[in-house]
Amino acid sequence: MEVKAVSRYQRISVKKANRVLELIRGKNAKEALNILYFLPKPKHKVPILKTLKSAIANAIYKAGKVKLKEEDLYVKEARVTPGPMLKRWQAGPMGRAMMIRRRTSHIYITVATIEENKKGEE
């Protein structure tokens, strides 16, 4: 079973989010949560941590009567795409104005059951 969670318009640049997503891609869901909890970059990990928790909760809810735990899931896909930029102006030298681009991103995380992964390898 494959379940997705999407977090859109997050105030984190694509580069910074991608560096964090590389750490959890392909990992067990519980292991990925531990990696994010102990990551020393709080601003970068919070939107990704919330999205991962949402994906895990979606999977458990979608399983219904089947008892599914965090240990039974792994991060199948974790990607980030650029969102719209917030354009702000800052005073520059000699009376000029300089544009600051505050970047946003969309975070997509897909979790799947471990049994599904084993079937695909055979």
Short mmCIF file of N, CA and C in Angstrom, two decimals:
data_model
loop_
_atom_site.label_atom_id
_atom_site.label_comp_id
_atom_site.label_asym_id
_atom_site.label_seq_id
_atom_site.Cartn_x
_atom_site.Cartn_y
_atom_site.Cartn_z
N MET A 1 0.84 -1.17 0.00
CA MET A 1 0.00 0.00 0.00
C MET A 1 0.89 1.24 0.00
N GLU A 2 0.56 2.17 -0.84
CA GLU A 2 1.32 3.41 -1.00
C GLU A 2 0.45 4.59 -0.59
N VAL A 3 0.97 5.48 0.22
CA VAL A 3 0.22 6.64 0.68
C VAL A 3 1.10 7.88 0.56
N LYS A 4 0.47 8.99 0.14
CA LYS A 4 1.21 10.24 -0.07
C LYS A 4 0.78 11.30 0.93
N ALA A 5 1.66 12.25 1.15
CA ALA A 5 1.34 13.46 1.91
C ALA A 5 2.06 14.62 1.22
N VAL A 6 1.35 15.73 1.08
CA VAL A 6 1.90 16.90 0.39
C VAL A 6 1.81 18.10 1.32
N SER A 7 2.87 18.85 1.36
CA SER A 7 2.91 20.09 2.13
C SER A 7 3.33 21.19 1.17
N ARG A 8 2.43 22.12 0.91
CA ARG A 8 2.69 23.12 -0.12
C ARG A 8 2.98 24.49 0.50
N TYR A 9 3.68 25.31 -0.27
CA TYR A 9 4.00 26.70 0.09
C TYR A 9 4.77 26.80 1.41
N GLN A 10 5.73 25.92 1.61
CA GLN A 10 6.54 25.96 2.83
C GLN A 10 7.68 26.95 2.65
N ARG A 11 7.97 27.73 3.69
CA ARG A 11 9.00 28.76 3.61
C ARG A 11 10.38 28.17 3.86
N ILE A 12 10.82 27.36 2.92
CA ILE A 12 12.15 26.76 2.95
C ILE A 12 12.60 26.64 1.51
N SER A 13 13.85 26.92 1.24
CA SER A 13 14.32 26.85 -0.15
C SER A 13 14.44 25.39 -0.58
N VAL A 14 14.38 25.17 -1.87
CA VAL A 14 14.43 23.82 -2.43
C VAL A 14 15.76 23.15 -2.11
N LYS A 15 16.85 23.90 -2.20
CA LYS A 15 18.18 23.34 -1.92
C LYS A 15 18.27 22.81 -0.48
N LYS A 16 17.81 23.62 0.46
CA LYS A 16 17.92 23.24 1.87
C LYS A 16 16.99 22.07 2.19
N ALA A 17 15.80 22.07 1.62
CA ALA A 17 14.87 20.97 1.85
C ALA A 17 15.41 19.68 1.25
N ASN A 18 16.01 19.77 0.09
CA ASN A 18 16.52 18.58 -0.59
C ASN A 18 17.66 17.94 0.20
N ARG A 19 18.48 18.76 0.84
CA ARG A 19 19.58 18.21 1.65
C ARG A 19 19.05 17.39 2.82
N VAL A 20 17.92 17.81 3.39
CA VAL A 20 17.32 17.06 4.50
C VAL A 20 16.61 15.81 3.97
N LEU A 21 15.94 15.93 2.82
CA LEU A 21 15.21 14.79 2.26
C LEU A 21 16.14 13.67 1.83
N GLU A 22 17.36 14.00 1.44
CA GLU A 22 18.33 12.97 1.06
C GLU A 22 18.66 12.05 2.23
N LEU A 23 18.55 12.57 3.45
CA LEU A 23 18.86 11.77 4.63
C LEU A 23 17.80 10.71 4.92
N ILE A 24 16.54 10.97 4.54
CA ILE A 24 15.46 10.04 4.90
C ILE A 24 14.96 9.20 3.73
N ARG A 25 15.37 9.51 2.53
CA ARG A 25 14.88 8.80 1.35
C ARG A 25 15.27 7.32 1.41
N GLY A 26 14.28 6.42 1.31
CA GLY A 26 14.53 4.98 1.31
C GLY A 26 14.66 4.35 2.69
N LYS A 27 14.57 5.15 3.75
CA LYS A 27 14.73 4.64 5.11
C LYS A 27 13.40 4.14 5.67
N ASN A 28 13.50 3.34 6.73
CA ASN A 28 12.34 2.90 7.49
C ASN A 28 11.68 4.16 8.09
N ALA A 29 10.35 4.18 8.22
CA ALA A 29 9.65 5.38 8.68
C ALA A 29 10.08 5.77 10.09
N LYS A 30 10.21 4.80 10.97
CA LYS A 30 10.61 5.09 12.35
C LYS A 30 12.04 5.64 12.39
N GLU A 31 12.91 5.07 11.58
CA GLU A 31 14.30 5.54 11.50
C GLU A 31 14.35 6.95 10.92
N ALA A 32 13.52 7.23 9.92
CA ALA A 32 13.47 8.57 9.32
C ALA A 32 13.00 9.61 10.33
N LEU A 33 12.01 9.25 11.16
CA LEU A 33 11.55 10.16 12.20
C LEU A 33 12.67 10.46 13.20
N ASN A 34 13.42 9.44 13.59
CA ASN A 34 14.53 9.65 14.52
C ASN A 34 15.60 10.54 13.91
N ILE A 35 15.89 10.35 12.64
CA ILE A 35 16.89 11.19 11.97
C ILE A 35 16.44 12.65 12.00
N LEU A 36 15.17 12.88 11.71
CA LEU A 36 14.66 14.26 11.69
C LEU A 36 14.60 14.86 13.10
N TYR A 37 14.23 14.06 14.10
CA TYR A 37 14.16 14.58 15.47
C TYR A 37 15.52 15.10 15.94
N PHE A 38 16.59 14.39 15.60
CA PHE A 38 17.91 14.74 16.12
C PHE A 38 18.75 15.54 15.13
N LEU A 39 18.15 16.03 14.08
CA LEU A 39 18.85 16.87 13.12
C LEU A 39 19.09 18.25 13.75
N PRO A 40 20.28 18.83 13.63
CA PRO A 40 20.55 20.10 14.30
C PRO A 40 20.03 21.33 13.55
N LYS A 41 19.23 21.17 12.53
CA LYS A 41 18.71 22.31 11.77
C LYS A 41 17.20 22.41 11.98
N PRO A 42 16.73 23.09 13.03
CA PRO A 42 15.30 23.08 13.32
C PRO A 42 14.44 23.73 12.24
N LYS A 43 14.91 24.81 11.64
CA LYS A 43 14.09 25.49 10.64
C LYS A 43 13.89 24.62 9.41
N HIS A 44 14.89 23.83 9.06
CA HIS A 44 14.81 23.01 7.85
C HIS A 44 14.01 21.74 8.08
N LYS A 45 14.03 21.21 9.29
CA LYS A 45 13.41 19.90 9.50
C LYS A 45 11.92 19.97 9.82
N VAL A 46 11.42 21.08 10.36
CA VAL A 46 10.04 21.15 10.85
C VAL A 46 9.00 20.86 9.76
N PRO A 47 9.03 21.53 8.59
CA PRO A 47 8.00 21.21 7.58
C PRO A 47 8.12 19.79 7.05
N ILE A 48 9.33 19.26 6.97
CA ILE A 48 9.53 17.90 6.47
C ILE A 48 9.06 16.89 7.51
N LEU A 49 9.32 17.16 8.78
CA LEU A 49 8.88 16.29 9.86
C LEU A 49 7.35 16.23 9.91
N LYS A 50 6.70 17.37 9.76
CA LYS A 50 5.23 17.41 9.77
C LYS A 50 4.65 16.63 8.59
N THR A 51 5.27 16.75 7.42
CA THR A 51 4.79 16.05 6.24
C THR A 51 4.97 14.54 6.40
N LEU A 52 6.10 14.12 6.95
CA LEU A 52 6.35 12.69 7.17
C LEU A 52 5.36 12.12 8.19
N LYS A 53 5.10 12.85 9.27
CA LYS A 53 4.13 12.40 10.27
C LYS A 53 2.74 12.28 9.64
N SER A 54 2.40 13.22 8.78
CA SER A 54 1.11 13.19 8.09
C SER A 54 1.00 11.97 7.19
N ALA A 55 2.07 11.66 6.46
CA ALA A 55 2.06 10.50 5.56
C ALA A 55 1.89 9.20 6.36
N ILE A 56 2.57 9.10 7.50
CA ILE A 56 2.45 7.91 8.34
C ILE A 56 1.04 7.79 8.90
N ALA A 57 0.48 8.90 9.37
CA ALA A 57 -0.89 8.89 9.90
C ALA A 57 -1.89 8.53 8.80
N ASN A 58 -1.68 9.04 7.59
CA ASN A 58 -2.56 8.70 6.47
C ASN A 58 -2.52 7.20 6.17
N ALA A 59 -1.33 6.62 6.23
CA ALA A 59 -1.18 5.18 5.95
C ALA A 59 -1.89 4.34 7.00
N ILE A 60 -1.73 4.71 8.27
CA ILE A 60 -2.36 3.96 9.35
C ILE A 60 -3.88 4.08 9.25
N TYR A 61 -4.38 5.27 8.93
CA TYR A 61 -5.82 5.47 8.80
C TYR A 61 -6.37 4.71 7.59
N LYS A 62 -5.64 4.74 6.50
CA LYS A 62 -6.10 4.09 5.27
C LYS A 62 -6.09 2.57 5.39
N ALA A 63 -5.20 2.03 6.24
CA ALA A 63 -5.13 0.58 6.43
C ALA A 63 -6.41 0.04 7.04
N GLY A 64 -7.08 0.87 7.84
CA GLY A 64 -8.37 0.46 8.42
C GLY A 64 -8.22 -0.61 9.47
N LYS A 65 -8.85 -1.76 9.22
CA LYS A 65 -8.87 -2.85 10.21
C LYS A 65 -7.53 -3.55 10.32
N VAL A 66 -6.72 -3.48 9.29
CA VAL A 66 -5.39 -4.09 9.34
C VAL A 66 -4.53 -3.26 10.29
N LYS A 67 -3.95 -3.92 11.28
CA LYS A 67 -3.12 -3.20 12.24
C LYS A 67 -1.77 -2.88 11.60
N LEU A 68 -1.54 -1.61 11.36
CA LEU A 68 -0.31 -1.16 10.71
C LEU A 68 0.46 -0.30 11.70
N LYS A 69 1.77 -0.48 11.77
CA LYS A 69 2.62 0.28 12.69
C LYS A 69 3.65 1.06 11.88
N GLU A 70 4.32 1.98 12.56
CA GLU A 70 5.38 2.76 11.91
C GLU A 70 6.50 1.86 11.41
N GLU A 71 6.75 0.77 12.11
CA GLU A 71 7.84 -0.14 11.74
C GLU A 71 7.57 -0.84 10.41
N ASP A 72 6.29 -0.92 10.02
CA ASP A 72 5.92 -1.62 8.78
C ASP A 72 6.03 -0.73 7.55
N LEU A 73 6.39 0.54 7.73
CA LEU A 73 6.42 1.49 6.62
C LEU A 73 7.84 1.95 6.34
N TYR A 74 8.07 2.36 5.09
CA TYR A 74 9.35 2.97 4.72
C TYR A 74 9.07 4.14 3.79
N VAL A 75 10.01 5.06 3.69
CA VAL A 75 9.87 6.24 2.83
C VAL A 75 10.23 5.83 1.41
N LYS A 76 9.21 5.69 0.58
CA LYS A 76 9.44 5.25 -0.80
C LYS A 76 9.94 6.40 -1.66
N GLU A 77 9.32 7.57 -1.49
CA GLU A 77 9.69 8.72 -2.31
C GLU A 77 9.66 9.97 -1.43
N ALA A 78 10.65 10.81 -1.58
CA ALA A 78 10.70 12.10 -0.89
C ALA A 78 11.29 13.10 -1.87
N ARG A 79 10.47 14.05 -2.29
CA ARG A 79 10.96 15.03 -3.27
C ARG A 79 10.43 16.41 -2.93
N VAL A 80 11.06 17.39 -3.51
CA VAL A 80 10.68 18.78 -3.28
C VAL A 80 10.71 19.51 -4.61
N THR A 81 9.73 20.38 -4.82
CA THR A 81 9.67 21.20 -6.04
C THR A 81 9.56 22.67 -5.63
N PRO A 82 10.03 23.57 -6.48
CA PRO A 82 9.96 24.99 -6.11
C PRO A 82 8.54 25.53 -6.17
N GLY A 83 8.23 26.39 -5.22
CA GLY A 83 6.95 27.07 -5.20
C GLY A 83 7.13 28.51 -5.64
N PRO A 84 6.10 29.32 -5.50
CA PRO A 84 6.24 30.72 -5.89
C PRO A 84 7.15 31.48 -4.93
N MET A 85 7.80 32.52 -5.44
CA MET A 85 8.70 33.32 -4.62
C MET A 85 7.97 34.53 -4.05
N LEU A 86 8.27 34.85 -2.82
CA LEU A 86 7.76 36.09 -2.22
C LEU A 86 8.81 37.15 -2.51
N LYS A 87 8.43 38.18 -3.22
CA LYS A 87 9.39 39.21 -3.61
C LYS A 87 9.27 40.40 -2.67
N ARG A 88 10.38 40.74 -2.05
CA ARG A 88 10.43 41.85 -1.11
C ARG A 88 11.53 42.82 -1.53
N TRP A 89 11.41 44.07 -1.12
CA TRP A 89 12.40 45.09 -1.47
C TRP A 89 13.20 45.48 -0.24
N GLN A 90 14.50 45.67 -0.47
CA GLN A 90 15.41 46.09 0.59
C GLN A 90 16.20 47.28 0.07
N ALA A 91 16.50 48.21 0.95
CA ALA A 91 17.27 49.38 0.55
C ALA A 91 18.67 48.96 0.12
N GLY A 92 19.10 49.49 -1.02
CA GLY A 92 20.41 49.18 -1.56
C GLY A 92 21.31 50.40 -1.52
N PRO A 93 22.51 50.30 -2.04
CA PRO A 93 23.43 51.44 -2.02
C PRO A 93 22.99 52.55 -2.98
N MET A 94 23.34 53.77 -2.65
CA MET A 94 23.10 54.95 -3.48
C MET A 94 21.61 55.14 -3.78
N GLY A 95 20.76 54.86 -2.80
CA GLY A 95 19.33 55.12 -2.96
C GLY A 95 18.59 54.11 -3.80
N ARG A 96 19.23 53.05 -4.18
CA ARG A 96 18.56 52.04 -5.01
C ARG A 96 17.77 51.07 -4.14
N ALA A 97 16.93 50.29 -4.81
CA ALA A 97 16.20 49.23 -4.11
C ALA A 97 16.66 47.89 -4.67
N MET A 98 16.87 46.93 -3.80
CA MET A 98 17.31 45.60 -4.22
C MET A 98 16.20 44.61 -3.88
N MET A 99 15.95 43.69 -4.80
CA MET A 99 14.89 42.72 -4.59
C MET A 99 15.43 41.49 -3.85
N ILE A 100 14.68 41.08 -2.83
CA ILE A 100 14.99 39.86 -2.10
C ILE A 100 13.94 38.83 -2.50
N ARG A 101 14.40 37.64 -2.84
CA ARG A 101 13.47 36.57 -3.20
C ARG A 101 13.39 35.59 -2.04
N ARG A 102 12.23 35.51 -1.42
CA ARG A 102 12.02 34.54 -0.34
C ARG A 102 11.42 33.30 -0.98
N ARG A 103 12.19 32.26 -1.01
CA ARG A 103 11.79 31.07 -1.76
C ARG A 103 10.86 30.17 -0.95
N THR A 104 9.92 29.55 -1.66
CA THR A 104 9.02 28.58 -1.05
C THR A 104 9.16 27.26 -1.79
N SER A 105 8.63 26.20 -1.20
CA SER A 105 8.74 24.89 -1.84
C SER A 105 7.53 24.04 -1.50
N HIS A 106 7.31 23.02 -2.33
CA HIS A 106 6.27 22.03 -2.12
C HIS A 106 6.97 20.71 -1.80
N ILE A 107 6.59 20.08 -0.69
CA ILE A 107 7.24 18.85 -0.25
C ILE A 107 6.28 17.68 -0.45
N TYR A 108 6.76 16.63 -1.12
CA TYR A 108 5.97 15.43 -1.39
C TYR A 108 6.67 14.23 -0.75
N ILE A 109 5.97 13.51 0.11
CA ILE A 109 6.53 12.31 0.73
C ILE A 109 5.56 11.16 0.52
N THR A 110 6.07 10.03 0.02
CA THR A 110 5.29 8.82 -0.19
C THR A 110 5.85 7.73 0.70
N VAL A 111 4.97 7.10 1.49
CA VAL A 111 5.38 5.95 2.29
C VAL A 111 4.67 4.71 1.77
N ALA A 112 5.32 3.57 1.90
CA ALA A 112 4.74 2.30 1.45
C ALA A 112 5.06 1.23 2.48
N THR A 113 4.32 0.13 2.41
CA THR A 113 4.58 -0.97 3.34
C THR A 113 5.83 -1.73 2.90
N ILE A 114 6.51 -2.31 3.85
CA ILE A 114 7.76 -3.01 3.56
C ILE A 114 7.51 -4.26 2.74
N GLU A 115 6.38 -4.96 2.96
CA GLU A 115 6.06 -6.17 2.19
C GLU A 115 5.95 -5.85 0.70
N GLU A 116 5.40 -4.67 0.40
CA GLU A 116 5.25 -4.26 -1.00
C GLU A 116 6.62 -4.10 -1.66
N ASN A 117 7.59 -3.62 -0.90
CA ASN A 117 8.96 -3.44 -1.40
C ASN A 117 9.58 -4.80 -1.73
N LYS A 118 9.35 -5.80 -0.88
CA LYS A 118 9.93 -7.13 -1.10
C LYS A 118 9.34 -7.80 -2.33
N LYS A 119 8.04 -7.59 -2.58
CA LYS A 119 7.39 -8.17 -3.77
C LYS A 119 7.97 -7.59 -5.04
N GLY A 120 8.29 -6.30 -5.03
CA GLY A 120 8.84 -5.63 -6.21
C GLY A 120 10.23 -6.11 -6.55
N GLU A 121 11.00 -6.54 -5.55
CA GLU A 121 12.37 -6.99 -5.79
C GLU A 121 12.43 -8.38 -6.40
N GLU A 122 11.41 -9.22 -6.16
CA GLU A 122 11.43 -10.61 -6.65
C GLU A 122 11.20 -10.72 -8.12
#
